[in-house]
Tab-separated table of C-alpha atoms in Angstrom:
chain	number	residue	atom	x	y	z
A	1	UNK	CA	9.171	-7.578	-23.659
A	2	UNK	CA	9.798	-7.641	-27.400
A	3	UNK	CA	8.227	-5.522	-30.107
A	4	UNK	CA	5.529	-8.058	-30.979
A	5	UNK	CA	4.427	-8.239	-27.357
A	6	UNK	CA	4.385	-4.457	-27.065
A	7	UNK	CA	2.137	-4.145	-30.104
A	8	UNK	CA	-0.265	-6.979	-29.351
A	9	UNK	CA	-0.206	-6.971	-25.578
A	10	UNK	CA	0.225	-10.740	-25.747
A	11	UNK	CA	2.519	-10.670	-22.720
A	12	UNK	CA	-0.294	-9.033	-20.727
A	13	UNK	CA	-2.736	-11.772	-21.659
A	14	UNK	CA	-0.174	-14.320	-20.525
A	15	UNK	CA	0.389	-12.510	-17.229
A	16	UNK	CA	-3.351	-12.255	-16.617
A	17	UNK	CA	-3.686	-15.991	-17.130
A	18	UNK	CA	-0.854	-16.629	-14.679
A	19	UNK	CA	-2.564	-14.367	-12.112
A	20	UNK	CA	-5.858	-16.191	-12.488
A	21	UNK	CA	-4.165	-19.571	-12.075
A	22	UNK	CA	-2.603	-18.351	-8.822
A	23	UNK	CA	-5.888	-16.805	-7.643
A	24	UNK	CA	-7.847	-19.991	-8.371
A	25	UNK	CA	-6.110	-21.907	-5.558
A	26	UNK	CA	-6.818	-19.245	-2.918
A	27	UNK	CA	-9.537	-19.813	-0.288
A	28	UNK	CA	-12.962	-18.474	-1.278
A	29	UNK	CA	-12.847	-15.261	0.781
A	30	UNK	CA	-9.387	-14.375	-0.515
A	31	UNK	CA	-10.554	-15.053	-4.050
A	32	UNK	CA	-13.522	-12.735	-3.560
A	33	UNK	CA	-11.137	-10.047	-2.278
A	34	UNK	CA	-8.967	-10.536	-5.362
A	35	UNK	CA	-11.975	-9.829	-7.607
A	36	UNK	CA	-12.721	-6.714	-5.593
A	37	UNK	CA	-9.097	-5.535	-5.689
A	38	UNK	CA	-9.017	-5.854	-9.473
A	39	UNK	CA	-12.162	-3.755	-9.711
A	40	UNK	CA	-10.742	-1.071	-7.415
A	41	UNK	CA	-7.395	-0.914	-9.210
A	42	UNK	CA	-8.701	-0.578	-12.769
A	43	UNK	CA	-9.292	3.191	-12.522
A	44	UNK	CA	-5.562	3.587	-11.753
A	45	UNK	CA	-4.520	1.848	-14.935
A	46	UNK	CA	-2.902	3.565	-17.887
A	47	UNK	CA	-4.018	2.983	-21.469
A	48	UNK	CA	-2.996	-0.685	-21.628
A	49	UNK	CA	-3.088	-1.420	-17.908
A	50	UNK	CA	0.571	-2.405	-18.029
A	51	UNK	CA	1.413	-0.225	-15.028
A	52	UNK	CA	-0.999	-2.270	-12.905
A	53	UNK	CA	0.802	-5.570	-13.422
A	54	UNK	CA	3.450	-5.208	-10.692
A	55	UNK	CA	0.826	-3.776	-8.319
A	56	UNK	CA	-1.546	-6.682	-8.940
A	57	UNK	CA	1.345	-9.094	-8.570
A	58	UNK	CA	2.228	-7.740	-5.125
A	59	UNK	CA	-1.424	-7.678	-4.021
A	60	UNK	CA	-1.815	-11.291	-5.074
A	61	UNK	CA	1.416	-12.099	-3.253
A	62	UNK	CA	-0.025	-10.643	-0.050
A	63	UNK	CA	-3.205	-12.715	-0.469
A	64	UNK	CA	-1.141	-15.861	-1.000
A	65	UNK	CA	1.084	-15.242	2.031
A	66	UNK	CA	-1.821	-14.496	4.340
A	67	UNK	CA	-3.871	-17.436	3.050
A	68	UNK	CA	-0.909	-19.698	3.835
A	69	UNK	CA	-0.868	-18.230	7.377
A	70	UNK	CA	-4.526	-19.141	7.729
A	71	UNK	CA	-5.618	-15.531	8.290
A	72	UNK	CA	-9.137	-14.461	7.442
A	73	UNK	CA	-9.528	-11.807	4.785
A	74	UNK	CA	-10.918	-9.430	7.399
A	75	UNK	CA	-7.738	-9.762	9.447
A	76	UNK	CA	-5.766	-8.895	6.337
A	77	UNK	CA	-7.659	-6.064	4.691
A	78	UNK	CA	-10.236	-4.911	7.251
A	79	UNK	CA	-13.312	-3.420	5.617
A	80	UNK	CA	-11.676	-0.768	3.448
A	81	UNK	CA	-10.505	-2.534	0.308
A	82	UNK	CA	-10.883	0.705	-1.677
A	83	UNK	CA	-8.519	2.508	0.689
A	84	UNK	CA	-6.084	-0.366	0.552
A	85	UNK	CA	-6.059	-0.222	-3.255
A	86	UNK	CA	-5.594	3.555	-3.268
A	87	UNK	CA	-2.579	3.184	-0.965
A	88	UNK	CA	-1.303	0.340	-3.107
A	89	UNK	CA	-1.569	2.389	-6.287
A	90	UNK	CA	0.545	5.132	-4.730
A	91	UNK	CA	-1.680	7.039	-2.355
A	92	UNK	CA	-4.619	9.328	-2.780
A	93	UNK	CA	-2.706	11.343	-5.342
A	94	UNK	CA	-2.284	8.474	-7.783
A	95	UNK	CA	-3.444	9.554	-11.202
A	96	UNK	CA	-6.562	7.782	-12.307
A	97	UNK	CA	-8.987	8.083	-15.202
A	98	UNK	CA	-11.081	10.309	-12.964
A	99	UNK	CA	-8.216	12.743	-12.388
A	100	UNK	CA	-7.580	12.996	-16.088
A	101	UNK	CA	-11.250	13.646	-16.836
A	102	UNK	CA	-11.381	16.241	-14.111
A	103	UNK	CA	-8.307	17.975	-15.489
A	104	UNK	CA	-9.757	18.008	-18.976
A	105	UNK	CA	-13.012	19.433	-17.689
A	106	UNK	CA	-11.224	22.158	-15.747
A	107	UNK	CA	-9.163	23.048	-18.795
A	108	UNK	CA	-12.214	23.299	-21.023
A	109	UNK	CA	-14.113	25.421	-18.548
A	110	UNK	CA	-11.132	27.727	-18.104
A	111	UNK	CA	-10.874	28.132	-21.877
A	112	UNK	CA	-14.560	28.914	-22.270
A	113	UNK	CA	-14.426	31.443	-19.463
A	114	UNK	CA	-11.316	32.983	-20.992
A	115	UNK	CA	-13.115	33.426	-24.271
A	116	UNK	CA	-15.987	35.200	-22.557
A	117	UNK	CA	-13.447	37.608	-21.153
A	118	UNK	CA	-14.211	36.546	-17.556
B	1	UNK	CA	-9.818	2.328	22.054
B	2	UNK	CA	-11.868	2.894	18.931
B	3	UNK	CA	-11.479	5.393	16.101
B	4	UNK	CA	-7.740	5.807	16.425
B	5	UNK	CA	-7.132	5.254	12.726
B	6	UNK	CA	-7.296	8.900	11.654
B	7	UNK	CA	-5.006	10.005	14.465
B	8	UNK	CA	-2.564	7.194	13.810
B	9	UNK	CA	-2.252	7.842	10.106
B	10	UNK	CA	0.817	10.062	10.167
B	11	UNK	CA	2.622	8.107	12.848
B	12	UNK	CA	2.095	4.523	11.775
B	13	UNK	CA	5.009	4.704	9.352
B	14	UNK	CA	7.294	5.740	12.228
B	15	UNK	CA	5.943	2.915	14.389
B	16	UNK	CA	6.695	0.394	11.661
B	17	UNK	CA	10.215	1.824	11.249
B	18	UNK	CA	10.780	1.473	14.992
B	19	UNK	CA	9.612	-2.154	14.992
B	20	UNK	CA	11.827	-3.024	12.024
B	21	UNK	CA	14.676	-1.135	13.687
B	22	UNK	CA	14.718	-3.392	16.727
B	23	UNK	CA	14.942	-6.596	14.684
B	24	UNK	CA	14.575	-7.874	11.134
B	25	UNK	CA	10.956	-8.919	10.735
B	26	UNK	CA	8.059	-9.508	8.322
B	27	UNK	CA	4.591	-8.052	7.680
B	28	UNK	CA	2.507	-10.470	9.723
B	29	UNK	CA	4.727	-10.155	12.795
B	30	UNK	CA	4.665	-6.345	12.566
B	31	UNK	CA	0.860	-6.336	12.429
B	32	UNK	CA	0.647	-8.656	15.450
B	33	UNK	CA	3.081	-6.463	17.373
B	34	UNK	CA	0.927	-3.364	16.716
B	35	UNK	CA	-2.232	-5.305	17.681
B	36	UNK	CA	-0.569	-6.445	20.915
B	37	UNK	CA	0.342	-2.832	21.678
B	38	UNK	CA	-3.386	-2.071	21.618
B	39	UNK	CA	-3.823	-0.858	18.051
B	40	UNK	CA	-6.480	-3.444	17.304
B	41	UNK	CA	-7.736	-1.790	14.124
B	42	UNK	CA	-4.437	-2.100	12.271
B	43	UNK	CA	-4.746	-4.837	9.651
B	44	UNK	CA	-2.036	-6.480	7.626
B	45	UNK	CA	-3.069	-4.654	4.457
B	46	UNK	CA	-2.309	-1.323	6.129
B	47	UNK	CA	1.125	-2.459	7.249
B	48	UNK	CA	1.740	-3.935	3.836
B	49	UNK	CA	1.167	-0.661	1.991
B	50	UNK	CA	3.473	1.104	4.467
B	51	UNK	CA	6.164	-1.519	3.827
B	52	UNK	CA	5.825	-1.012	0.072
B	53	UNK	CA	6.267	2.732	0.587
B	54	UNK	CA	9.344	2.250	2.792
B	55	UNK	CA	10.785	-0.054	0.166
B	56	UNK	CA	10.083	2.408	-2.640
B	57	UNK	CA	11.697	5.232	-0.665
B	58	UNK	CA	14.804	3.107	-0.122
B	59	UNK	CA	14.617	3.007	3.692
B	60	UNK	CA	14.641	-0.760	4.143
B	61	UNK	CA	16.591	-3.742	2.983
B	62	UNK	CA	14.387	-6.594	1.797
B	63	UNK	CA	15.300	-10.272	1.863
B	64	UNK	CA	13.095	-13.035	0.522
B	65	UNK	CA	13.222	-16.224	2.566
B	66	UNK	CA	11.313	-19.453	2.064
B	67	UNK	CA	8.701	-20.067	4.755
B	68	UNK	CA	7.605	-23.410	6.177
B	69	UNK	CA	4.528	-23.529	4.003
B	70	UNK	CA	3.265	-21.286	1.242
B	71	UNK	CA	5.154	-18.634	-0.746
B	72	UNK	CA	8.417	-17.057	0.488
B	73	UNK	CA	8.176	-14.277	3.047
B	74	UNK	CA	9.716	-10.841	2.684
B	75	UNK	CA	11.868	-9.839	5.640
B	76	UNK	CA	12.647	-6.184	6.295
B	77	UNK	CA	15.654	-4.569	7.975
B	78	UNK	CA	16.564	-0.870	8.243
B	79	UNK	CA	19.400	0.515	6.163
B	80	UNK	CA	21.293	3.731	6.967
B	81	UNK	CA	18.670	5.927	5.303
B	82	UNK	CA	16.000	4.119	7.322
B	83	UNK	CA	17.831	4.743	10.599
B	84	UNK	CA	18.128	8.463	9.739
B	85	UNK	CA	14.423	8.594	8.959
B	86	UNK	CA	13.603	6.868	12.253
B	87	UNK	CA	15.696	9.416	14.188
B	88	UNK	CA	13.848	12.229	12.362
B	89	UNK	CA	10.520	10.615	13.247
B	90	UNK	CA	11.330	10.557	16.981
B	91	UNK	CA	12.541	14.156	16.857
B	92	UNK	CA	9.276	15.236	15.224
B	93	UNK	CA	7.270	13.135	17.668
B	94	UNK	CA	9.090	14.759	20.584
B	95	UNK	CA	8.284	18.195	19.189
B	96	UNK	CA	4.591	17.501	18.556
B	97	UNK	CA	3.947	15.806	21.905
B	98	UNK	CA	5.739	18.510	23.896
B	99	UNK	CA	3.672	21.231	22.157
B	100	UNK	CA	0.406	19.369	22.646
B	101	UNK	CA	1.175	18.651	26.309
B	102	UNK	CA	1.831	22.331	26.792
B	103	UNK	CA	-1.485	23.182	25.183
B	104	UNK	CA	-3.262	20.736	27.451
B	105	UNK	CA	-1.659	22.252	30.541
B	106	UNK	CA	-2.898	25.652	29.439
B	107	UNK	CA	0.511	27.172	28.812
B	108	UNK	CA	1.470	29.408	25.920
């Protein structure tokens, strides 16, 4: 990654395109799961979403391998895609937007209470 | 048997280590092995996230091999750290099961 790519995120756009090309040849149910996985993983992204790239790559890899085996998406992921994504992103404790908001809220409340002398 | 998932959670990683320990293998085969054992609810996605964790913690050695059709498969074998972890798992399992058996028999 060179400086230009860091500033413009052009490498990310290129990687996204490559992902979508790979996803386009998957069977329909795997492709639907891919859309769902992307949606579930977004909250775990950092500011640019760069940290998600290797995670998305490995998830797509799993979809490709299992599609080649002829497995149904239910055999692969069961019915808990959200749980699968949480585990993929590093377990329940993975920092997400929500965690950061929660932290900020807690901090603000603590400060307000402190000011009231509570 | 239904609803085993919650109970299995802490032990599945040990089960996967044991399966990898007996021979180098890949995700799909591990899932099938667990299904054949009677853990029907275990899906490949679950095994896959465990394998990623084992890899991240440096307990397995990963080799990519081309498969007959489709993308290359990742094969997993235990390294020394993995074998230590597996031994620790069985020691913990021994401890937990002996305590729980005792409880069931009404001992103290």
